[in-house]
Coordinates of C-alpha atoms and ligand atoms in Angstrom, one line a residue:
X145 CA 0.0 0.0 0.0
X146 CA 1.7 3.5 -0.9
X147 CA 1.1 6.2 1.3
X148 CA 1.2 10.0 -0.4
X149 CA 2.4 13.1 1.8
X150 CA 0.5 13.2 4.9
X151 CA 1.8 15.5 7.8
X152 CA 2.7 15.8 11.5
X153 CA 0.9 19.0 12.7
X154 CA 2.0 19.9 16.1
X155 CA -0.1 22.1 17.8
X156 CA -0.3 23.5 21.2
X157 CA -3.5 23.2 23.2
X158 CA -4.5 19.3 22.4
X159 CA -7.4 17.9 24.8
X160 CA -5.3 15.7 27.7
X161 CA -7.0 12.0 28.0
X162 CA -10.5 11.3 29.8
X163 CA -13.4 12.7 30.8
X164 CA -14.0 16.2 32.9
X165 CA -17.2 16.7 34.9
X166 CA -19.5 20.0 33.9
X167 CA -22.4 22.0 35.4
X168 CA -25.2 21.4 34.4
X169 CA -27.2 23.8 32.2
X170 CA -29.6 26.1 33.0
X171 CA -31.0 26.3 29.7
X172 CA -30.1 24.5 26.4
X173 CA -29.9 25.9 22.9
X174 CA -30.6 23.9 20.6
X175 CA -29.6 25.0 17.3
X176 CA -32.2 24.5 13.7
X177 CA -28.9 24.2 11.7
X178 CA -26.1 22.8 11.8
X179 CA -23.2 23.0 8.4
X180 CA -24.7 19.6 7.3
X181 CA -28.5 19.8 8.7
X182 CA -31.5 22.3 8.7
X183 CA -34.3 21.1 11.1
X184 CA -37.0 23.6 9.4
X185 CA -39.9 21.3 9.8
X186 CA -40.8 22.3 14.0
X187 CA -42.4 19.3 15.4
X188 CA -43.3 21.3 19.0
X189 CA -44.8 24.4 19.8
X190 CA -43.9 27.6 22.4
X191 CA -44.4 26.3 25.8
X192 CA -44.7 22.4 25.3
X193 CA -43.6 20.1 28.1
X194 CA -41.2 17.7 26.2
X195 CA -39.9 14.5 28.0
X196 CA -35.7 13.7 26.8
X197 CA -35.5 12.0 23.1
X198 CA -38.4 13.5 22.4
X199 CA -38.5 15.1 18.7
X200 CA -38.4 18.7 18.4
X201 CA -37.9 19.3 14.7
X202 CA -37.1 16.8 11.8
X203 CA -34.7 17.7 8.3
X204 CA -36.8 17.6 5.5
X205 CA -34.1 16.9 3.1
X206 CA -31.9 14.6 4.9
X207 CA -34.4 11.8 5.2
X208 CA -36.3 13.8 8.0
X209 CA -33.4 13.0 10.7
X210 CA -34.6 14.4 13.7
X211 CA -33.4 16.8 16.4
X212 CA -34.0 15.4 20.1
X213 CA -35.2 16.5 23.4
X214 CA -31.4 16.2 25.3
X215 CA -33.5 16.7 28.8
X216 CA -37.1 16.9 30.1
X217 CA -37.7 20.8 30.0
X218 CA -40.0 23.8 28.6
X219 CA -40.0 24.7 25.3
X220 CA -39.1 28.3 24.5
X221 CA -39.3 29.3 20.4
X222 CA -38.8 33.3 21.1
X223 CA -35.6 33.0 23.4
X224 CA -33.1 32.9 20.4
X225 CA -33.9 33.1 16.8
X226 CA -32.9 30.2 14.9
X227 CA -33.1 27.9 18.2
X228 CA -35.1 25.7 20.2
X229 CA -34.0 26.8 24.1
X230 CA -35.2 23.9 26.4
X231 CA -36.1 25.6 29.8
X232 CA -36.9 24.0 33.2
X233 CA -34.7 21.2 32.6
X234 CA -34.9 18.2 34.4
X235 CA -32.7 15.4 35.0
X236 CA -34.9 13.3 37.1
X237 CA -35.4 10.8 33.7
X238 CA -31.7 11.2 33.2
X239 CA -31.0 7.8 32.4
X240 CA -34.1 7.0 31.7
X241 CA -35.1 4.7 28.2
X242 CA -37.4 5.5 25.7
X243 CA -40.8 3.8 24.7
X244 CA -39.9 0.7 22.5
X245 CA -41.6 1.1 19.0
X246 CA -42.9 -1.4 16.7
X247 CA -40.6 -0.6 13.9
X248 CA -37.8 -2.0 11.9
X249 CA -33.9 -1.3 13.4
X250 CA -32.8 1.6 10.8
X251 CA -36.0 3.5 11.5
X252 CA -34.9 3.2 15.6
X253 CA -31.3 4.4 14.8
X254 CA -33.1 7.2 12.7
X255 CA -35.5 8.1 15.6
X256 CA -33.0 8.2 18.3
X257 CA -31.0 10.6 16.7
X258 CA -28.1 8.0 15.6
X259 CA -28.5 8.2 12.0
X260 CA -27.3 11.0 11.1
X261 CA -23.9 10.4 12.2
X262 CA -23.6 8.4 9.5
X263 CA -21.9 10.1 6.3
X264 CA -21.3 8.8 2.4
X265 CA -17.7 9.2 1.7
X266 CA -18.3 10.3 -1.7
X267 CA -20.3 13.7 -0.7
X268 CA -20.0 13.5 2.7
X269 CA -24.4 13.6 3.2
X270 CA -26.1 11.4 5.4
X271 CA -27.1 8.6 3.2
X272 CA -30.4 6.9 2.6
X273 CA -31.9 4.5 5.1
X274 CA -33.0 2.5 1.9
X275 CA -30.2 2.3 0.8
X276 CA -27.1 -0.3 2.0
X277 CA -23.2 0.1 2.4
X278 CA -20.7 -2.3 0.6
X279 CA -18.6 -0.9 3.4
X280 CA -18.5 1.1 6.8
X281 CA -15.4 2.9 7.5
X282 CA -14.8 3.8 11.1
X283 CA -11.4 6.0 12.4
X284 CA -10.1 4.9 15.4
X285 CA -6.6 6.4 16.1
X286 CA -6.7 10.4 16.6
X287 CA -4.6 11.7 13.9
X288 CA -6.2 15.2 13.5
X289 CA -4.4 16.6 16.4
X290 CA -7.2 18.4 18.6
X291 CA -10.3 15.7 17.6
X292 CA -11.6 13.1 20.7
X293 CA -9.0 10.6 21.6
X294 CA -9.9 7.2 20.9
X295 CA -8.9 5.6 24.7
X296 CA -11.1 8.5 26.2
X297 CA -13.9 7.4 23.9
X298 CA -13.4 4.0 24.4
X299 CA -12.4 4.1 28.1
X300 CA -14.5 0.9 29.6
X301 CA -16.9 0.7 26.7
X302 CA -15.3 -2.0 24.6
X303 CA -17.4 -4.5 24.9
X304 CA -20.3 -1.9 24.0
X305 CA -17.9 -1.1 21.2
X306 CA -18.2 -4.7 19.9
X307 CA -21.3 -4.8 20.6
X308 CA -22.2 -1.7 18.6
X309 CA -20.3 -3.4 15.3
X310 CA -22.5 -6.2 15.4
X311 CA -25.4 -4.7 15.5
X312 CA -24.3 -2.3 12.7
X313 CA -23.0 -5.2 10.8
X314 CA -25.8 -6.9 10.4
X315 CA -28.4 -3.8 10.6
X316 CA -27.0 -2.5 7.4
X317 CA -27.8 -6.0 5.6
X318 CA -24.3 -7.8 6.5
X319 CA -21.9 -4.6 5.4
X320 CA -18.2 -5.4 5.9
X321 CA -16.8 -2.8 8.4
X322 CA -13.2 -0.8 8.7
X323 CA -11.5 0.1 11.3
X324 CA -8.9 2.5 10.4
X325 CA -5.6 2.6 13.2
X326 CA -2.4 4.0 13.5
X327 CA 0.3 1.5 13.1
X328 CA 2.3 3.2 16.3
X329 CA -1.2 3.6 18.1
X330 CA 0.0 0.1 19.8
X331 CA -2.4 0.8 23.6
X332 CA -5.8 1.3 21.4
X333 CA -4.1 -1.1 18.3
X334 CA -3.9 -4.4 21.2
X335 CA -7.6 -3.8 22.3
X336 CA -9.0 -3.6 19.1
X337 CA -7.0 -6.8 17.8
X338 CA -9.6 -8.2 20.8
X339 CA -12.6 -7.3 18.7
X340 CA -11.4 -8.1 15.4
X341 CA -10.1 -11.2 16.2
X342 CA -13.5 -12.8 17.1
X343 CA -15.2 -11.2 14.1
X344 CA -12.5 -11.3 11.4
X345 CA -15.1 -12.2 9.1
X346 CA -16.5 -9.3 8.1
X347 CA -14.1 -6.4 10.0
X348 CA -10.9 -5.6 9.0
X349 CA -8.4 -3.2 11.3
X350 CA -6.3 -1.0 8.4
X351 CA -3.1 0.4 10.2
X352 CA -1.9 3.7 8.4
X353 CA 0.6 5.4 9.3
X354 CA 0.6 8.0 12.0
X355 CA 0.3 11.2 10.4
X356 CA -2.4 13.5 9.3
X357 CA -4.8 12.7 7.7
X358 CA -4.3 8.7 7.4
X359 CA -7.9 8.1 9.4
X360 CA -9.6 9.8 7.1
X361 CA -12.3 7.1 5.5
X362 CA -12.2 9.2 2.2
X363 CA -9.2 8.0 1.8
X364 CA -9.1 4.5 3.1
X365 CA -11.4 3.9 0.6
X366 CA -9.3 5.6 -2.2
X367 CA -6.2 2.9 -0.9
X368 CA -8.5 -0.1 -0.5
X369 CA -10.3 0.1 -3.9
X370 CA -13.5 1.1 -2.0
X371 CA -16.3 2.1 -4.4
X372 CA -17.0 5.6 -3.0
X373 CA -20.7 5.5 -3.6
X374 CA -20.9 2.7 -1.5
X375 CA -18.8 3.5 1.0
X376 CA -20.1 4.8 4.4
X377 CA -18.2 6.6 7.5
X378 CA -18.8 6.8 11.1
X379 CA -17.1 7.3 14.4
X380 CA -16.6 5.4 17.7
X381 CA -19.4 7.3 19.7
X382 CA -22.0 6.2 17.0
X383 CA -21.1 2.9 17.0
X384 CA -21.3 3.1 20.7
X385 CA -24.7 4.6 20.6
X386 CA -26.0 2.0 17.6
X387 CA -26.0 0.2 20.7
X388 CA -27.3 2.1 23.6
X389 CA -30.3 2.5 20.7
X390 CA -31.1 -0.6 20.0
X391 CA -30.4 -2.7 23.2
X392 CA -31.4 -0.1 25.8
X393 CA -33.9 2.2 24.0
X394 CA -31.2 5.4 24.3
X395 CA -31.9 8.2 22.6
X396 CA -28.1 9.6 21.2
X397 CA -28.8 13.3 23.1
X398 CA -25.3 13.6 24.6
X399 CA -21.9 13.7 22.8
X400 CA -18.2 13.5 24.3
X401 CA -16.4 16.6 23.0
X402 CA -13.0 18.1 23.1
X403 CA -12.9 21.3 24.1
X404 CA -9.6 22.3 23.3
X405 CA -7.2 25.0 21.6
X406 CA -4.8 27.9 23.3
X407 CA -7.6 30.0 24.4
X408 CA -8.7 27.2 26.6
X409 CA -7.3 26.8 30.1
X410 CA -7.6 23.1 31.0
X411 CA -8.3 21.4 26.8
X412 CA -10.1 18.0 27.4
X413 CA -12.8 16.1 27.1
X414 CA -16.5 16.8 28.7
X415 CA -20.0 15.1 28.1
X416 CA -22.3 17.4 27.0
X417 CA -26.0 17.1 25.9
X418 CA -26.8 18.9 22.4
X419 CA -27.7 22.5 23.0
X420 CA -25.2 23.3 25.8
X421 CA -24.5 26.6 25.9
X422 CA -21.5 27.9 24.4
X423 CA -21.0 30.7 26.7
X424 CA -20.8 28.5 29.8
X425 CA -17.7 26.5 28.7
X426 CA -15.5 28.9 29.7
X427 CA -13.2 30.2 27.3
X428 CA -10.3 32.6 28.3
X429 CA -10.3 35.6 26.1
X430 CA -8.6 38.0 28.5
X431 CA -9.9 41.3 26.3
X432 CA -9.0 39.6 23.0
X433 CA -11.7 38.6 20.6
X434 CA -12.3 34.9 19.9
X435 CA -12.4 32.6 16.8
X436 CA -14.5 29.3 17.7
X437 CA -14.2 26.2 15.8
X438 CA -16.6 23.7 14.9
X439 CA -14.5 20.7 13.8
X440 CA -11.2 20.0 13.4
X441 CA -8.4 22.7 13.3
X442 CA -7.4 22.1 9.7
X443 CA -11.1 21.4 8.4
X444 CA -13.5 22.8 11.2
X445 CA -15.4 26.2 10.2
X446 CA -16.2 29.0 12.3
X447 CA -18.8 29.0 14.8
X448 CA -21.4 31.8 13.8
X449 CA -21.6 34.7 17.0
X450 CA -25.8 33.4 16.1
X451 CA -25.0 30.1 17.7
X452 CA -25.7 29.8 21.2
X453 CA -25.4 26.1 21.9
X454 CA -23.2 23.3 21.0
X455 CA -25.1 21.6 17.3
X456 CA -25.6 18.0 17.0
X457 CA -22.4 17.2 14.4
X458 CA -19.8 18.4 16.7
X459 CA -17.1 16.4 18.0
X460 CA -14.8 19.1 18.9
X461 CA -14.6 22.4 19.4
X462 CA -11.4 24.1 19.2
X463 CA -10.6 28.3 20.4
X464 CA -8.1 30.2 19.3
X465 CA -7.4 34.0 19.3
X466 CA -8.8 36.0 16.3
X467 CA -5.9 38.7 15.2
X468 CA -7.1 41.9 14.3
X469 CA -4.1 43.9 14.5
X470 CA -0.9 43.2 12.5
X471 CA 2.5 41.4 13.8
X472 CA 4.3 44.6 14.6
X473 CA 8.4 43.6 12.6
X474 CA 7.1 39.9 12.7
X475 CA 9.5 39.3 9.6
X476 CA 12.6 40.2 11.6
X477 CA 11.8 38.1 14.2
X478 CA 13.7 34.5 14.2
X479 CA 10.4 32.8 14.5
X480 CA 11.6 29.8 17.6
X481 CA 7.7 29.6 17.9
X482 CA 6.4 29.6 14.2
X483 CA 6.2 26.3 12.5
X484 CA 6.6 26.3 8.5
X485 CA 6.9 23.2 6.5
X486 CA 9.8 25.3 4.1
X487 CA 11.8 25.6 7.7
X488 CA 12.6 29.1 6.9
X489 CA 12.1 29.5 10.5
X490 CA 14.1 29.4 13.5
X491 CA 11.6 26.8 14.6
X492 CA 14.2 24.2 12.1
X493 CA 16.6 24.0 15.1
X494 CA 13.6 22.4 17.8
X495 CA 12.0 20.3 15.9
X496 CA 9.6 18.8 18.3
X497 CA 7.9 22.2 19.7
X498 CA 4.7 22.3 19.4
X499 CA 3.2 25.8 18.0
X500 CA 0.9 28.0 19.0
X501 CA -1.5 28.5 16.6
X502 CA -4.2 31.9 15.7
X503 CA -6.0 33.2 12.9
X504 CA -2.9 35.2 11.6
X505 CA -2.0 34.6 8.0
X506 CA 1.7 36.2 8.4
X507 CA 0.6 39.1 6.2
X508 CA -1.7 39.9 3.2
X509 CA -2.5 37.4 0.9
X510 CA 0.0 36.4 -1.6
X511 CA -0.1 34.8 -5.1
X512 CA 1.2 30.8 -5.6
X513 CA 5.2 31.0 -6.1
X514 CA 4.7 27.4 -6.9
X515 CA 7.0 26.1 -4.2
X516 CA 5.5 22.6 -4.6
X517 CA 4.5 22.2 -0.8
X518 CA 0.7 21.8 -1.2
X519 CA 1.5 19.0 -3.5
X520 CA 4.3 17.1 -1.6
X521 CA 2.1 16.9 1.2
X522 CA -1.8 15.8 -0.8
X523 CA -2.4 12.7 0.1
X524 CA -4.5 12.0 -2.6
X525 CA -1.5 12.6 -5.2
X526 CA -3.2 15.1 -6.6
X527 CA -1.9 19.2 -7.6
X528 CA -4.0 21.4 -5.6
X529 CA -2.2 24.6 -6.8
X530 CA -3.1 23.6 -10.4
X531 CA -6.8 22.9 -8.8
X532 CA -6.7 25.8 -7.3
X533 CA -6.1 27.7 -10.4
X534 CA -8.6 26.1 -12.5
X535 CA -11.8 26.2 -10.2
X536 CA -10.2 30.3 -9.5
X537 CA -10.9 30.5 -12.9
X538 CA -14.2 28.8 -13.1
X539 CA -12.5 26.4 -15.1
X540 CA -14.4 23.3 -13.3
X541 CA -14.5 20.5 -15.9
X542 CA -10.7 21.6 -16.1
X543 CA -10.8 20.5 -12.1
X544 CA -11.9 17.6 -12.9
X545 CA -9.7 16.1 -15.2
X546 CA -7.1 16.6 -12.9
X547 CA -8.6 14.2 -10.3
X548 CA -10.2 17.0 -8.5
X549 CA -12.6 14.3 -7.4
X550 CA -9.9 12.5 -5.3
X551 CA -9.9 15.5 -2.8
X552 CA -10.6 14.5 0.6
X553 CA -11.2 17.6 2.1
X554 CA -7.7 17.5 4.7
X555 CA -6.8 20.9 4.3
X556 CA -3.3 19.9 4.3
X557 CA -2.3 22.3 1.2
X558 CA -3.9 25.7 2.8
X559 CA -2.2 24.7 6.1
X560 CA 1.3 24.5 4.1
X561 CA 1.3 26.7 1.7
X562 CA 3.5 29.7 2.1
X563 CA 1.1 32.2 0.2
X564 CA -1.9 31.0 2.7
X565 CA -4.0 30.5 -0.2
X566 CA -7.5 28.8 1.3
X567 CA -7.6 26.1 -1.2
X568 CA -10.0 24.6 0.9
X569 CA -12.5 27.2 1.2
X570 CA -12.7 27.0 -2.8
X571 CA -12.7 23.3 -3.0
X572 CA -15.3 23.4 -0.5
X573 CA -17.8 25.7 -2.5
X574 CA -17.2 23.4 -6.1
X575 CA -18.1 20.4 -3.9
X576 CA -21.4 22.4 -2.4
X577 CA -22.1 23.6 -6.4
X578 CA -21.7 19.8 -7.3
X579 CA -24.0 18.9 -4.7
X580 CA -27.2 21.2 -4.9
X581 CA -27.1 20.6 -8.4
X582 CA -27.1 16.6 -8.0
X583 CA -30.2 17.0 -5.3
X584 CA -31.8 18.9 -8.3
X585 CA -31.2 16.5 -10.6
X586 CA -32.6 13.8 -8.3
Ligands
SF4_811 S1 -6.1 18.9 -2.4 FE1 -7.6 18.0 -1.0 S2 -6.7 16.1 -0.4 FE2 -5.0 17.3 -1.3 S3 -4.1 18.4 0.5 FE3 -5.7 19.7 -0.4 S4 -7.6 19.3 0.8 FE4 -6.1 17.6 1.2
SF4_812 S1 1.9 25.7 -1.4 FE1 0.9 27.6 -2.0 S2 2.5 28.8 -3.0 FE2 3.2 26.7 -2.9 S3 2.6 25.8 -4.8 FE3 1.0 25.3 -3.4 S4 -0.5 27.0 -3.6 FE4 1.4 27.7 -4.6

């Protein structure tokens, strides 16, 4: 198997291992819309008593996945525009289960809010119940730097975690399942051997190596031969909560999260129901404005100042300091705390600091000097600068014969690239074009 560039992005601020207690809420926000969701269709009204998994609002275009009732509380529609706030909350049902229903298993995992954490690799949208997976591709190791570490997530739960592939296994009409793991990840590699080993069958662990962005299923699929359409992803906590749905009636109303970044005092881990409010975790900002982000550092997108509460596709949120004034003589400075792939920093001589990262581009924006870097490092062998160009130029089909398809979405070039071009802002706005004008077509 030949592995393409690929990275080792050392940033300061990751989440430490396990899981740190919160308060609980006095109100919960939960948003209509999320970057891959829009729960228009409102299933309650202003005042209703709602009881935890309950649905509040359902996605008319994503196969009407719903948004749940974290808690027991009061429904409030005029709090915050484009929210639900859940007042009064109670935690007396806390662990309660739901009603069973008479209905087949997808339409449970759909109901209890579990559904839509699964993605197709080939657009990234939730895919159709109907439909059924050649193949389900689940990361493992943590190889974006700042994202939920796997012994955290797995911590005690892996039996559930078997468990959970079982059922998923068979649910989606005997799909074969992936496990992607980094080959040095050898505490999580030695438990997992556990759970393949019994089910060898039908899951497969694929050891990559450990750099970013080797787990990404995109890409195991690309390396394995993986027919993209018929490819799905997931992640650990939805395989953990395929099970909590199905065996104990759990509604999936609670995520693990990192909270994590330089602009966060303690980065970890924290268990949070959907709808938490933002404000109350706490961020240092000493005077300085903020830049949340939704995601991952190299792929996440900025948290809108609308959004009041944590949405129900977020695994991690990351805070870092948004500059709005320039680097006073930051060229004549050695730069011992600036990474750069080129090494034309001081940074060369300590090669294992980690940086501290912010929203600073290290000056205006600059045209390509076609150094090369964004290509050395794709790991889908592909040229984003020459990508870059064409779609610049609305030059698409041009994209495309160039393998534009193969992207995977890293973000490795814009993270290298000396110029700080945003490829990925551009690649990201083809792929949305492509996409609206598929559901069109459909
Ligand atoms: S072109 Fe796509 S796959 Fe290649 S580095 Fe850029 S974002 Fe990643
Ligand atoms: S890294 Fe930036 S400057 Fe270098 S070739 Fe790629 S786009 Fe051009």
């Amino acid at each position: 198997m030949t592995f393409n560039g690929g990275y080792n992005v050392m940033l300061e601020g990751a989440p430490s291992p396990g899981i740190a207690p919160y308060q609980k809420p006095e109100v919960l926000y939960l948003p209509l819309f999320s970057e891959s969701l829009d729960f228009s269709n409102l299933q309650v009204e202003h005042g209703e008593a709602v009881t935890k998994g309950q649905i509040l609002a359902k996605d008319p275009i994503n196969f009407s996945v719903p948004l749940l009732a974290p808690m027991d509380g009061t429904v409030n529609l005029e709090r915050a525009e484009r929210h639900i706030a859940l007042e009064n909350l109670s935690s007396a049902k806390e662990g309660a289960a739901m009603q069973a229903e008479d209905e087949n298993q997808r339409q449970t995992l759909l109901r209890m809010g579990v559904w839509s954490s699964l993605a197709r690799v080939d657009s990234g949208r939730i895919p159709d119940p109907e439909n059924t997976p050649a193949c389900v591709v689940i990361p493992v190791s943590r190889l974006e730097p700042f994202f939920p570490d796997a012994q955290t997530l797995l911590k005690d739960a892996l039996e559930q975690f078997g468990a959970g592939l079982d059922l998923l296994h068979k649910i989606l009409g005997d799909t074969e399942v992936m496990l992607i793991c980094a080959e040095h990840d050898s505490g999580i590699k030695s438990q997992l051997q556990t759970v393949t080993a019994e089910r060898s069958a039908w899951l497969k662990l694929f050891e990559v190596p450990e750099l970013y962005p080797f787990d990404s299923p995109a890409l195991a699929a690309q390396l394995n031969d993986l027919n993209p359409e018929k490819t799905w992803a997931t992640d650990l906590q939805a395989v953990l909560a395929v099970r909590a749905a199905i065996e104990d009636n759990h509604p999936f109303v609670k995520r693990i999260i990192s909270v994590s970044g330089p602009m966060v005092d303690s980065p970890g881990h924290h268990q949070l129901p959907i709808g938490y409010p933002l404000a109350d975790l706490g961020f240092r900002n000493g005077g300085v404005p903020l830049r949340v982000v939704n995601g991952g550092v190299l792929t996440g997108t900025a948290v809108e100042s609308a959004q009041l509460g944590l949405d129900c596709g977020c695994r991690s949120l990351n805070v870092l300091e948004e500059m709005t004034k320039r680097e006073v003589l930051a060229f004549v400075q050695p730069g011992f705390t600036k990474r750069s792939y080129s090494n034309t920093f001081a940074s060369f001589f300590k090669p294992l600091f980690k940086e501290k990262f912010t929203t600073a581009l290290g000056g205006e924006a600059r045209p390509c000097v076609f150094c090369g870097f964004c290509e050395s490092v794709c790991p889908a062998g592909i040229i984003p600068h020459l990508i870059y160009r064409y779609l610049d130029h609305d030059r698409p089909e041009d994209a495309y014969r160039v393998e534009f398809d193969k992207c995977i979405d890293c973000g490795l070039c814009s993270y290298v690239c000396v110029s700080k071009i945003n490829h990925l802002e551009l690649f990201r706005a083809e792929r949305q074009r492509a996409i609206a004008e598929a559901i069109e077509g459909e």
